[in-house]
CSV table of C-alpha atoms in Angstrom, one decimal:
chain,number,residue,atom,x,y,z
A,1,UNK,CA,-206.7,-192.5,105.3
A,2,UNK,CA,-208.7,-190.2,103.0
A,3,UNK,CA,-207.6,-192.4,100.1
A,4,UNK,CA,-209.0,-195.5,101.9
A,5,UNK,CA,-212.3,-193.7,102.2
A,6,UNK,CA,-212.4,-192.8,98.5
A,7,UNK,CA,-211.6,-196.4,97.6
A,8,UNK,CA,-214.3,-197.7,99.9
A,9,UNK,CA,-216.8,-195.5,98.1
A,10,UNK,CA,-215.9,-197.2,94.8
A,11,UNK,CA,-213.6,-194.6,93.3
A,12,UNK,CA,-210.4,-195.7,91.5
A,13,UNK,CA,-207.5,-193.9,93.1
A,14,UNK,CA,-204.1,-193.4,91.5
A,15,UNK,CA,-201.7,-192.5,94.3
A,16,UNK,CA,-198.8,-190.2,93.7
A,17,UNK,CA,-196.4,-189.3,96.5
A,18,UNK,CA,-194.7,-185.9,96.3
A,19,UNK,CA,-192.1,-186.7,99.0
A,20,UNK,CA,-189.6,-188.4,96.8
A,21,UNK,CA,-189.3,-185.3,94.6
A,22,UNK,CA,-188.1,-183.2,97.5
A,23,UNK,CA,-184.3,-183.0,98.3
A,24,UNK,CA,-183.1,-185.6,100.7
A,25,UNK,CA,-180.5,-183.3,102.2
A,26,UNK,CA,-182.2,-181.5,105.1
A,27,UNK,CA,-180.5,-178.1,104.5
A,28,UNK,CA,-181.3,-178.2,100.8
A,29,UNK,CA,-184.9,-179.3,101.6
A,30,UNK,CA,-185.4,-176.2,103.8
A,31,UNK,CA,-184.1,-173.9,101.1
A,32,UNK,CA,-186.2,-175.4,98.3
A,33,UNK,CA,-189.3,-175.4,100.6
A,34,UNK,CA,-188.9,-171.7,101.2
A,35,UNK,CA,-188.1,-170.6,97.6
A,36,UNK,CA,-190.1,-173.3,95.8
A,37,UNK,CA,-188.1,-173.1,92.5
A,38,UNK,CA,-185.6,-175.4,90.9
A,39,UNK,CA,-185.3,-178.9,89.4
A,40,UNK,CA,-187.1,-180.7,92.3
A,41,UNK,CA,-190.2,-178.6,91.8
A,42,UNK,CA,-190.1,-178.8,88.1
A,43,UNK,CA,-189.8,-182.6,88.1
A,44,UNK,CA,-192.8,-183.0,90.4
A,45,UNK,CA,-195.0,-180.9,88.2
A,46,UNK,CA,-193.8,-182.7,85.1
A,47,UNK,CA,-194.6,-186.0,86.6
A,48,UNK,CA,-198.1,-184.9,87.7
A,49,UNK,CA,-198.9,-183.9,84.1
A,50,UNK,CA,-197.4,-187.1,82.7
A,51,UNK,CA,-199.6,-189.2,85.0
A,52,UNK,CA,-202.6,-187.1,84.2
A,53,UNK,CA,-202.1,-187.6,80.5
A,54,UNK,CA,-201.7,-191.3,80.9
A,55,UNK,CA,-204.6,-191.9,83.3
A,56,UNK,CA,-207.0,-189.2,82.3
A,57,UNK,CA,-208.7,-188.9,85.7
A,58,UNK,CA,-211.9,-187.1,86.4
A,59,UNK,CA,-210.4,-185.4,89.4
A,60,UNK,CA,-206.9,-184.3,90.6
A,61,UNK,CA,-206.8,-184.2,94.4
A,62,UNK,CA,-204.0,-182.3,96.0
A,63,UNK,CA,-203.7,-183.1,99.7
A,64,UNK,CA,-201.5,-180.3,101.0
A,65,UNK,CA,-199.3,-180.2,97.9
A,66,UNK,CA,-197.2,-177.1,98.4
A,67,UNK,CA,-195.1,-177.2,95.2
A,68,UNK,CA,-197.8,-177.1,92.5
A,69,UNK,CA,-197.2,-174.5,89.8
A,70,UNK,CA,-200.2,-172.5,88.6
A,71,UNK,CA,-199.4,-173.6,85.0
A,72,UNK,CA,-199.8,-177.2,86.0
A,73,UNK,CA,-203.3,-176.6,87.4
A,74,UNK,CA,-204.2,-174.7,84.2
A,75,UNK,CA,-203.1,-177.6,82.0
A,76,UNK,CA,-205.0,-180.1,84.2
A,77,UNK,CA,-208.2,-178.0,83.9
A,78,UNK,CA,-207.7,-177.7,80.1
A,79,UNK,CA,-207.8,-181.5,80.0
A,80,UNK,CA,-211.2,-181.5,81.7
A,81,UNK,CA,-209.9,-182.6,85.0
A,82,UNK,CA,-211.5,-181.1,88.1
A,83,UNK,CA,-208.9,-179.8,90.5
A,84,UNK,CA,-209.4,-180.1,94.3
A,85,UNK,CA,-207.2,-178.8,97.1
A,86,UNK,CA,-207.6,-180.5,100.5
A,87,UNK,CA,-205.9,-178.2,103.0
A,88,UNK,CA,-206.2,-178.8,106.7
A,89,UNK,CA,-203.5,-176.3,107.6
A,90,UNK,CA,-204.1,-172.5,107.6
A,91,UNK,CA,-202.2,-170.6,104.9
A,92,UNK,CA,-203.7,-167.3,106.2
A,93,UNK,CA,-203.1,-167.8,109.9
A,94,UNK,CA,-200.8,-165.9,112.4
A,95,UNK,CA,-198.2,-168.6,112.5
A,96,UNK,CA,-196.5,-167.4,109.3
A,97,UNK,CA,-195.1,-170.7,108.3
A,98,UNK,CA,-192.8,-170.8,105.2
A,99,UNK,CA,-193.7,-172.6,102.0
A,100,UNK,CA,-197.0,-171.0,101.0
A,101,UNK,CA,-195.7,-168.9,98.0
A,102,UNK,CA,-196.9,-171.2,95.2
A,103,UNK,CA,-200.0,-172.3,97.0
A,104,UNK,CA,-201.2,-168.7,97.2
A,105,UNK,CA,-200.8,-168.3,93.5
A,106,UNK,CA,-202.6,-171.6,92.9
A,107,UNK,CA,-205.8,-170.6,94.7
A,108,UNK,CA,-207.7,-169.3,91.6
A,109,UNK,CA,-206.8,-172.4,89.6
A,110,UNK,CA,-208.4,-175.0,91.8
A,111,UNK,CA,-212.0,-175.8,91.1
A,112,UNK,CA,-212.7,-176.6,94.8
A,113,UNK,CA,-210.9,-175.7,98.1
A,114,UNK,CA,-211.7,-177.9,101.2
A,115,UNK,CA,-211.0,-176.1,104.5
A,116,UNK,CA,-211.9,-176.8,108.1
A,117,UNK,CA,-212.0,-173.2,109.2
A,118,UNK,CA,-214.8,-170.7,108.8
A,119,UNK,CA,-212.3,-167.9,109.1
A,120,UNK,CA,-210.5,-169.2,106.0
A,121,UNK,CA,-213.5,-169.1,103.6
A,122,UNK,CA,-213.5,-165.3,103.0
A,123,UNK,CA,-209.7,-165.4,102.7
A,124,UNK,CA,-210.0,-168.0,99.9
A,125,UNK,CA,-212.7,-166.0,98.1
A,126,UNK,CA,-210.8,-162.8,98.4
A,127,UNK,CA,-207.9,-164.5,96.6
A,128,UNK,CA,-210.1,-165.7,93.7
A,129,UNK,CA,-211.2,-169.1,94.8
A,130,UNK,CA,-213.8,-170.6,92.5
A,131,UNK,CA,-215.5,-172.7,95.2
A,132,UNK,CA,-214.9,-173.4,98.9
A,133,UNK,CA,-216.4,-176.2,101.0
A,134,UNK,CA,-216.2,-176.4,104.9
A,135,UNK,CA,-215.2,-179.9,106.0
A,136,UNK,CA,-213.7,-181.3,109.2
A,137,UNK,CA,-210.9,-183.7,109.8
A,138,UNK,CA,-212.2,-187.1,110.7
A,139,UNK,CA,-211.4,-190.4,112.4
A,140,UNK,CA,-210.6,-193.5,110.3
A,141,UNK,CA,-213.0,-196.2,111.2
A,142,UNK,CA,-210.7,-199.0,110.2
A,143,UNK,CA,-208.2,-197.8,112.8
A,144,UNK,CA,-210.1,-195.7,115.3
A,145,UNK,CA,-212.7,-198.0,116.9
A,146,UNK,CA,-213.8,-198.9,120.4
A,147,UNK,CA,-212.0,-201.5,122.7
A,148,UNK,CA,-213.3,-205.0,123.1
A,149,UNK,CA,-216.3,-205.6,125.4
A,150,UNK,CA,-215.5,-205.6,129.0
A,151,UNK,CA,-212.6,-203.1,128.7
A,152,UNK,CA,-212.2,-201.2,132.0
A,153,UNK,CA,-209.7,-199.4,134.2
A,154,UNK,CA,-208.0,-202.7,135.0
A,155,UNK,CA,-206.8,-202.6,131.4
A,156,UNK,CA,-205.7,-199.0,131.5
A,157,UNK,CA,-202.1,-198.1,132.5
A,158,UNK,CA,-202.2,-194.4,131.4
A,159,UNK,CA,-204.0,-192.1,133.9
A,160,UNK,CA,-204.1,-188.7,132.2
A,161,UNK,CA,-202.7,-189.0,128.6
A,162,UNK,CA,-201.6,-186.7,125.8
A,163,UNK,CA,-200.5,-188.2,122.5
A,164,UNK,CA,-199.3,-185.5,120.1
A,165,UNK,CA,-196.9,-182.6,119.6
A,166,UNK,CA,-195.8,-179.7,121.7
A,167,UNK,CA,-197.4,-176.9,119.7
A,168,UNK,CA,-198.3,-173.5,121.3
A,169,UNK,CA,-198.1,-173.6,125.1
A,170,UNK,CA,-198.8,-177.3,125.5
A,171,UNK,CA,-195.5,-178.1,127.1
A,172,UNK,CA,-196.0,-175.3,129.7
A,173,UNK,CA,-199.6,-176.5,130.5
A,174,UNK,CA,-198.6,-180.1,130.8
A,175,UNK,CA,-195.6,-179.2,132.9
A,176,UNK,CA,-197.9,-177.4,135.4
A,177,UNK,CA,-200.1,-180.5,135.5
A,178,UNK,CA,-197.1,-182.7,136.3
A,179,UNK,CA,-195.9,-180.3,139.0
A,180,UNK,CA,-199.4,-180.3,140.5
A,181,UNK,CA,-199.1,-184.1,141.0
A,182,UNK,CA,-201.4,-185.1,138.1
A,183,UNK,CA,-200.4,-188.6,137.0
A,184,UNK,CA,-199.6,-187.5,133.4
A,185,UNK,CA,-198.2,-189.5,130.5
A,186,UNK,CA,-197.0,-187.9,127.2
A,187,UNK,CA,-196.3,-189.8,124.0
A,188,UNK,CA,-195.1,-188.3,120.7
A,189,UNK,CA,-191.8,-187.3,119.1
A,190,UNK,CA,-189.0,-187.9,121.6
A,191,UNK,CA,-186.9,-185.2,120.1
A,192,UNK,CA,-189.6,-182.6,120.1
A,193,UNK,CA,-190.7,-183.3,123.7
A,194,UNK,CA,-187.2,-183.5,125.0
A,195,UNK,CA,-186.7,-179.9,123.6
A,196,UNK,CA,-190.0,-178.7,125.0
A,197,UNK,CA,-189.9,-180.1,128.5
A,198,UNK,CA,-187.6,-179.5,131.5
A,199,UNK,CA,-185.3,-182.6,131.8
A,200,UNK,CA,-186.8,-183.8,135.1
A,201,UNK,CA,-190.4,-183.4,133.8
A,202,UNK,CA,-189.5,-185.2,130.5
A,203,UNK,CA,-188.0,-188.2,132.5
A,204,UNK,CA,-191.1,-188.2,134.7
A,205,UNK,CA,-193.9,-188.1,132.1
A,206,UNK,CA,-192.6,-189.1,128.7
A,207,UNK,CA,-192.9,-192.7,127.5
A,208,UNK,CA,-193.7,-195.0,124.6
A,209,UNK,CA,-192.4,-192.7,121.8
A,210,UNK,CA,-194.6,-191.9,118.8
A,211,UNK,CA,-197.8,-193.9,118.7
A,212,UNK,CA,-199.4,-194.4,115.3
A,213,UNK,CA,-202.3,-196.4,113.8
A,214,UNK,CA,-202.9,-199.5,116.0
A,215,UNK,CA,-200.5,-198.3,118.7
A,216,UNK,CA,-202.2,-194.9,118.8
A,217,UNK,CA,-205.7,-196.5,119.1
A,218,UNK,CA,-204.5,-198.8,121.9
A,219,UNK,CA,-202.8,-195.8,123.6
A,220,UNK,CA,-206.3,-194.2,123.7
A,221,UNK,CA,-207.8,-197.4,125.0
A,222,UNK,CA,-205.2,-197.6,127.8
A,223,UNK,CA,-205.9,-194.0,128.9
A,224,UNK,CA,-208.4,-193.0,131.6
A,225,UNK,CA,-208.5,-189.4,130.4
A,226,UNK,CA,-207.4,-188.3,126.8
A,227,UNK,CA,-206.5,-184.7,126.4
A,228,UNK,CA,-207.1,-182.8,123.2
A,229,UNK,CA,-205.7,-179.3,122.6
A,230,UNK,CA,-206.6,-176.8,119.9
A,231,UNK,CA,-203.7,-175.5,117.8
A,232,UNK,CA,-204.6,-171.8,118.4
A,233,UNK,CA,-201.7,-170.6,116.3
A,234,UNK,CA,-203.4,-172.3,113.4
A,235,UNK,CA,-206.9,-170.8,114.3
A,236,UNK,CA,-208.3,-174.3,114.8
A,237,UNK,CA,-212.0,-174.6,115.7
A,238,UNK,CA,-211.7,-178.3,116.6
A,239,UNK,CA,-209.0,-180.9,116.2
A,240,UNK,CA,-208.8,-184.2,114.5
A,241,UNK,CA,-207.6,-185.8,117.7
A,242,UNK,CA,-210.9,-185.2,119.3
A,243,UNK,CA,-212.8,-187.2,116.7
A,244,UNK,CA,-210.1,-189.9,116.8
A,245,UNK,CA,-210.4,-190.2,120.6
A,246,UNK,CA,-214.2,-190.4,120.4
A,247,UNK,CA,-214.0,-192.9,117.5
A,248,UNK,CA,-211.7,-195.1,119.7
A,249,UNK,CA,-214.3,-195.0,122.5
A,250,UNK,CA,-212.0,-192.9,124.7
A,251,UNK,CA,-212.9,-190.4,127.4
A,252,UNK,CA,-212.3,-187.0,125.7
A,253,UNK,CA,-211.1,-183.9,127.7
A,254,UNK,CA,-210.8,-181.2,125.0
A,255,UNK,CA,-210.2,-177.5,125.0
A,256,UNK,CA,-213.5,-175.7,124.9
A,257,UNK,CA,-214.4,-174.0,121.6
A,258,UNK,CA,-217.6,-173.5,119.6
A,259,UNK,CA,-216.3,-176.1,117.1
A,260,UNK,CA,-216.1,-178.7,119.9
A,261,UNK,CA,-219.3,-177.8,121.7
A,262,UNK,CA,-221.2,-177.8,118.4
A,263,UNK,CA,-220.1,-181.4,117.8
A,264,UNK,CA,-220.2,-182.9,121.3
A,265,UNK,CA,-222.7,-182.2,124.1
A,266,UNK,CA,-220.7,-180.9,127.0
A,267,UNK,CA,-220.7,-183.2,130.1
A,268,UNK,CA,-222.6,-185.9,128.2
A,269,UNK,CA,-220.5,-186.8,125.1
A,270,UNK,CA,-217.2,-185.0,126.1
A,271,UNK,CA,-215.8,-182.8,128.8
A,272,UNK,CA,-214.2,-179.4,128.0
A,273,UNK,CA,-211.9,-176.9,129.7
A,274,UNK,CA,-210.8,-173.3,129.5
A,275,UNK,CA,-207.4,-172.8,130.9
A,276,UNK,CA,-205.3,-174.8,133.3
A,277,UNK,CA,-207.4,-174.4,136.5
A,278,UNK,CA,-210.6,-175.8,134.9
A,279,UNK,CA,-208.5,-178.5,133.3
A,280,UNK,CA,-207.2,-179.6,136.7
A,281,UNK,CA,-210.7,-179.5,138.1
A,282,UNK,CA,-212.1,-181.7,135.3
A,283,UNK,CA,-209.2,-184.2,135.8
A,284,UNK,CA,-209.8,-184.4,139.5
A,285,UNK,CA,-213.6,-184.7,139.0
A,286,UNK,CA,-213.4,-187.6,136.5
A,287,UNK,CA,-210.1,-189.5,137.1
A,288,UNK,CA,-211.5,-191.8,139.8
A,289,UNK,CA,-215.0,-191.9,138.5
A,290,UNK,CA,-214.9,-194.8,136.1
A,291,UNK,CA,-218.7,-195.1,135.6
A,292,UNK,CA,-219.0,-191.4,134.6
A,293,UNK,CA,-216.1,-191.7,132.2
A,294,UNK,CA,-217.5,-194.8,130.7
A,295,UNK,CA,-220.9,-193.2,130.2
A,296,UNK,CA,-219.4,-190.1,128.5
A,297,UNK,CA,-217.0,-192.1,126.3
A,298,UNK,CA,-219.7,-194.4,125.0
A,299,UNK,CA,-222.0,-191.4,124.3
A,300,UNK,CA,-219.1,-189.6,122.5
A,301,UNK,CA,-218.3,-192.6,120.4
A,302,UNK,CA,-222.0,-192.9,119.4
A,303,UNK,CA,-222.2,-189.2,118.5
A,304,UNK,CA,-219.1,-189.4,116.4
A,305,UNK,CA,-220.6,-192.3,114.4
A,306,UNK,CA,-224.1,-191.0,114.1
A,307,UNK,CA,-223.0,-187.5,113.2
A,308,UNK,CA,-220.6,-188.5,110.5
A,309,UNK,CA,-217.3,-187.6,112.0
A,310,UNK,CA,-215.7,-190.4,110.1
A,311,UNK,CA,-213.6,-190.3,106.9
A,312,UNK,CA,-216.3,-191.9,104.7
A,313,UNK,CA,-218.9,-189.3,105.6
A,314,UNK,CA,-216.5,-186.3,105.3
A,315,UNK,CA,-215.1,-187.5,101.9
A,316,UNK,CA,-218.7,-187.9,100.6
A,317,UNK,CA,-219.3,-184.2,101.2
A,318,UNK,CA,-216.4,-183.5,98.9
A,319,UNK,CA,-217.1,-186.0,96.2
A,320,UNK,CA,-220.7,-184.8,96.1
A,321,UNK,CA,-219.5,-181.3,95.5
A,322,UNK,CA,-217.0,-182.4,92.8
A,323,UNK,CA,-219.9,-184.3,91.1
A,324,UNK,CA,-221.9,-181.1,91.1
A,325,UNK,CA,-219.0,-179.0,89.7
A,326,UNK,CA,-218.5,-181.5,86.9
A,327,UNK,CA,-222.2,-181.7,86.1
A,328,UNK,CA,-222.4,-177.9,85.9
A,329,UNK,CA,-219.4,-177.8,83.5
A,330,UNK,CA,-217.7,-175.0,85.4
């Protein structure tokens, strides 16, 4: 989606997929991902340099590439190529995920780091980052757009909806909603949700599998209330799902945070909750009030568009910074 935005802005983009360079065997993949050495890593880095020598781009954009060797970044920079790391995950957070060993070594060799967390900026600088820009994840306007005129509750077959993954305590919270009689629908990875939910709850609330692209947008359209959780284990200030729901013209019920309340007016452009009890209260308040939901959803969609929560606007922040770096000759 970010590549689409760059192309729409007139940039020529050469796409390189790192996935084929990883082991296909799941056990070997886990081992290589943890140790980040061996022929798979070497071949990826060699191919990056080969393509760079052939294409001679102005910029090398690494979108969460975990297997870059510092020597590769040094060589790219020696060719006059500006190096950018776009990292929406949190390498410094409490989750302690594996796979960050090379990335931590790479930090001083990127010309620009793009992060969506204020808390990460001093961490990057402490580790020698040359430049850091705060961005936010965004909705993709070619996918996330409002429903046709006249769309209403007669077109909606999902009452209270969550589309996503069972990170943190989401399964426990949603189980409590279901047990309280809230008409809940969950979509996402069947395997993950089957593991996370009690069997009888899974049978009651899970349906439609993983929803992506058009199916995801239509899932939002068909939902009276769309829930958006923060991933607290990743120290999220806001979540991409909130911007996607707003972009789709959906009624957004999101976990309250400064990141969310800075970006949507509470009660006018979105509705927020702290904890399960307020979540229940907000659901009961709005579930049967279609005019209020419609008013808030329309205002939230307008805010997302006017405030630049879309991919094009967010990518422009980065490309403008890259242009300044190149002009300065740093």
